[in-house]
XYZ file of C-alpha atoms in Angstrom:
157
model
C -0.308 18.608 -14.565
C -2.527 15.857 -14.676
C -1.693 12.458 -16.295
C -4.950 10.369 -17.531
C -5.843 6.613 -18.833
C -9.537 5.871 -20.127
C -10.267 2.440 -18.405
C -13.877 2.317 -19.756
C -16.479 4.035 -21.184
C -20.025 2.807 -20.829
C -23.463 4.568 -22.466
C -25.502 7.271 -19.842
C -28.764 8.510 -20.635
C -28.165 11.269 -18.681
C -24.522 12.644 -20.240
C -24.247 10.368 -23.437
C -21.313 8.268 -21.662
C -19.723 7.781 -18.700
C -15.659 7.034 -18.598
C -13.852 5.313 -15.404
C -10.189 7.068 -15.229
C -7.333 6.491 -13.905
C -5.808 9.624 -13.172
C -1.702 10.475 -11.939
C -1.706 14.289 -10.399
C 2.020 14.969 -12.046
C 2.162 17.713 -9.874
C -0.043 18.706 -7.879
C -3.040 21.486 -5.451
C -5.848 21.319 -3.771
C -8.837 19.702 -5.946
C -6.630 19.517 -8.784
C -8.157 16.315 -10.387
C -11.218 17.395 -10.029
C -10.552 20.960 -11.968
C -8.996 18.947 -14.632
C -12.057 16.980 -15.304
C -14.389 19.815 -15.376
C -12.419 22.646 -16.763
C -10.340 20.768 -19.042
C -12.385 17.868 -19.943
C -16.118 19.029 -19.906
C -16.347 15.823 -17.598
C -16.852 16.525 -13.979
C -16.998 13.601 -11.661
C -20.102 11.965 -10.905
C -21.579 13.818 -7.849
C -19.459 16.489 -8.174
C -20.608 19.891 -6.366
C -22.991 21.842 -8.431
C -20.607 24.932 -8.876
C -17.375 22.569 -10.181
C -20.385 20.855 -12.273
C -20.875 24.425 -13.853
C -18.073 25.234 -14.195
C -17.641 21.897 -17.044
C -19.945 24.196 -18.726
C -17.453 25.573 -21.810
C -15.730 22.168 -22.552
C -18.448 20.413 -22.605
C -19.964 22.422 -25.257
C -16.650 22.349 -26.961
C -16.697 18.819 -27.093
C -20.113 18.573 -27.412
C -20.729 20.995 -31.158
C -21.954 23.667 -28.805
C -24.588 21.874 -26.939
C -25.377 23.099 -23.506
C -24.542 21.026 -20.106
C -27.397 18.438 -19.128
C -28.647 19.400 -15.807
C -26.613 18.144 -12.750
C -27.681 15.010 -11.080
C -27.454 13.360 -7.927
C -26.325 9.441 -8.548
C -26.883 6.611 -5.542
C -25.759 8.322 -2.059
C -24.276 11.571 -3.855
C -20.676 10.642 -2.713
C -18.077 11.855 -4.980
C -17.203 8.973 -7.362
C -13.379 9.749 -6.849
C -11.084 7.261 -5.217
C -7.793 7.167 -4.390
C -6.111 3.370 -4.756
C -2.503 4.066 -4.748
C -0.513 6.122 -3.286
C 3.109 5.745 -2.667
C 5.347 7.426 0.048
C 9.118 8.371 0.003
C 10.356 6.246 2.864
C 12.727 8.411 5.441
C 15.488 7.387 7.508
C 16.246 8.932 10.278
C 20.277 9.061 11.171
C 21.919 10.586 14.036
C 24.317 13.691 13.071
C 27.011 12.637 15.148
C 27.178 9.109 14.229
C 24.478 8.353 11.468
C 22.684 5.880 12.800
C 18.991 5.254 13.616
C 18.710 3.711 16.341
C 20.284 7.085 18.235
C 18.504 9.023 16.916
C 15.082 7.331 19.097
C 16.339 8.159 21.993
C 18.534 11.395 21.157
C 17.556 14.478 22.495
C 19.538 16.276 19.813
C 16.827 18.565 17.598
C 18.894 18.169 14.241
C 18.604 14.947 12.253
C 19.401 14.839 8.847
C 16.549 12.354 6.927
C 17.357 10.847 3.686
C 15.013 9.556 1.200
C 16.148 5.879 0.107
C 12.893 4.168 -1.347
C 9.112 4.298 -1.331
C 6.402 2.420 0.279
C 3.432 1.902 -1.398
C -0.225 1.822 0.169
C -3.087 0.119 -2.195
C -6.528 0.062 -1.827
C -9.343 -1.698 -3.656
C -11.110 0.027 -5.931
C -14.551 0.393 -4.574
C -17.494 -1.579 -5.815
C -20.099 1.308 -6.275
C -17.402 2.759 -9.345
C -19.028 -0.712 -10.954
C -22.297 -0.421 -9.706
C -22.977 3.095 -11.127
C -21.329 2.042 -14.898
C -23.546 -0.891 -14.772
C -26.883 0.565 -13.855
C -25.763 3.440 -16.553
C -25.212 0.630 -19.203
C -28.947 -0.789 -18.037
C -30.467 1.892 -17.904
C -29.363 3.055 -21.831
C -30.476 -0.166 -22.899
C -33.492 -0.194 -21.376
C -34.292 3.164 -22.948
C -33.422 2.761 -25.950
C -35.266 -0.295 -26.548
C -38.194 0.991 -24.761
C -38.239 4.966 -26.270
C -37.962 6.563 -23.242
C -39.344 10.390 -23.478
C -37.409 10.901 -20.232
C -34.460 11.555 -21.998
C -35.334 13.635 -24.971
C -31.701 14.224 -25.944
C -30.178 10.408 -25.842
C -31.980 8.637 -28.641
């Protein structure tokens, strides 16, 4: 399960529009964010490998009155445009068995402890810069083609 806010969505002469996400894996396996947004959505991420691309293939034409998936395409460095910015982590303390505490348990040479979860700690990063670059140049790069009639992109008028 996959939780999902729309932060933006800017024009794409490639893919009609492109959305920035923030997305909460509820629970949670291996590439699971990235199945949700091609599978479910018919919206793989930006750079995504060709075969997940593909694979976007049926919900996109869902979404899209049956129209077939625009070609996949490399954008800047081809890095996956998927961050993670927050992530937060059940803090553990560590108590002794025989006494509870945690300072004997550093030195203890006993191999049963008993950890308790009491709180989280939370680790933030910034979001990248090159999630703004790419909506940007997509935003440009619509405008410019529409106001110039671009034959490039027969599909985006």
């Amino acid at each position: 399960e996959t939780q999902l806010e729309v932060l933006r969505v800017v024009p794409c002469p490639f893919f009609g529009k492109l959305s920035e996400l923030r997305l909460w894996p509820v629970t949670g396996r291996r590439q699971q964010l990235r199945k949700h947004c091609a599978i479910e959505l018919g919206a793989a991420i930006v750079n995504e490998e060709p075969a997940m691309f593909e694979a976007s293939a049926p919900a996109w034409a869902l979404r899209h009155d049956g129209a077939a998936l625009p070609p996949w395409k490399k954008r800047g460095a081809g890095r996956l445009f998927l961050q993670a910015v927050q992530i937060d982590v059940p803090r553990l303390n560590l108590n002794h068995p025989c006494d509870g505490s945690a300072d004997a348990a550093r030195g203890s040479k006993v191999a049963t402890t008993t950890t308790t979860t009491t709180t989280t700690t939370t680790v933030r990063a910034d979001v990248s810069e090159h999630f703004t670059e790419l909506l940007q140049n997509a935003e440009r790069c619509w405008d410019w083609q529409r106001d110039n009639c671009m034959a490039d992109f027969p599909n985006h008028n």
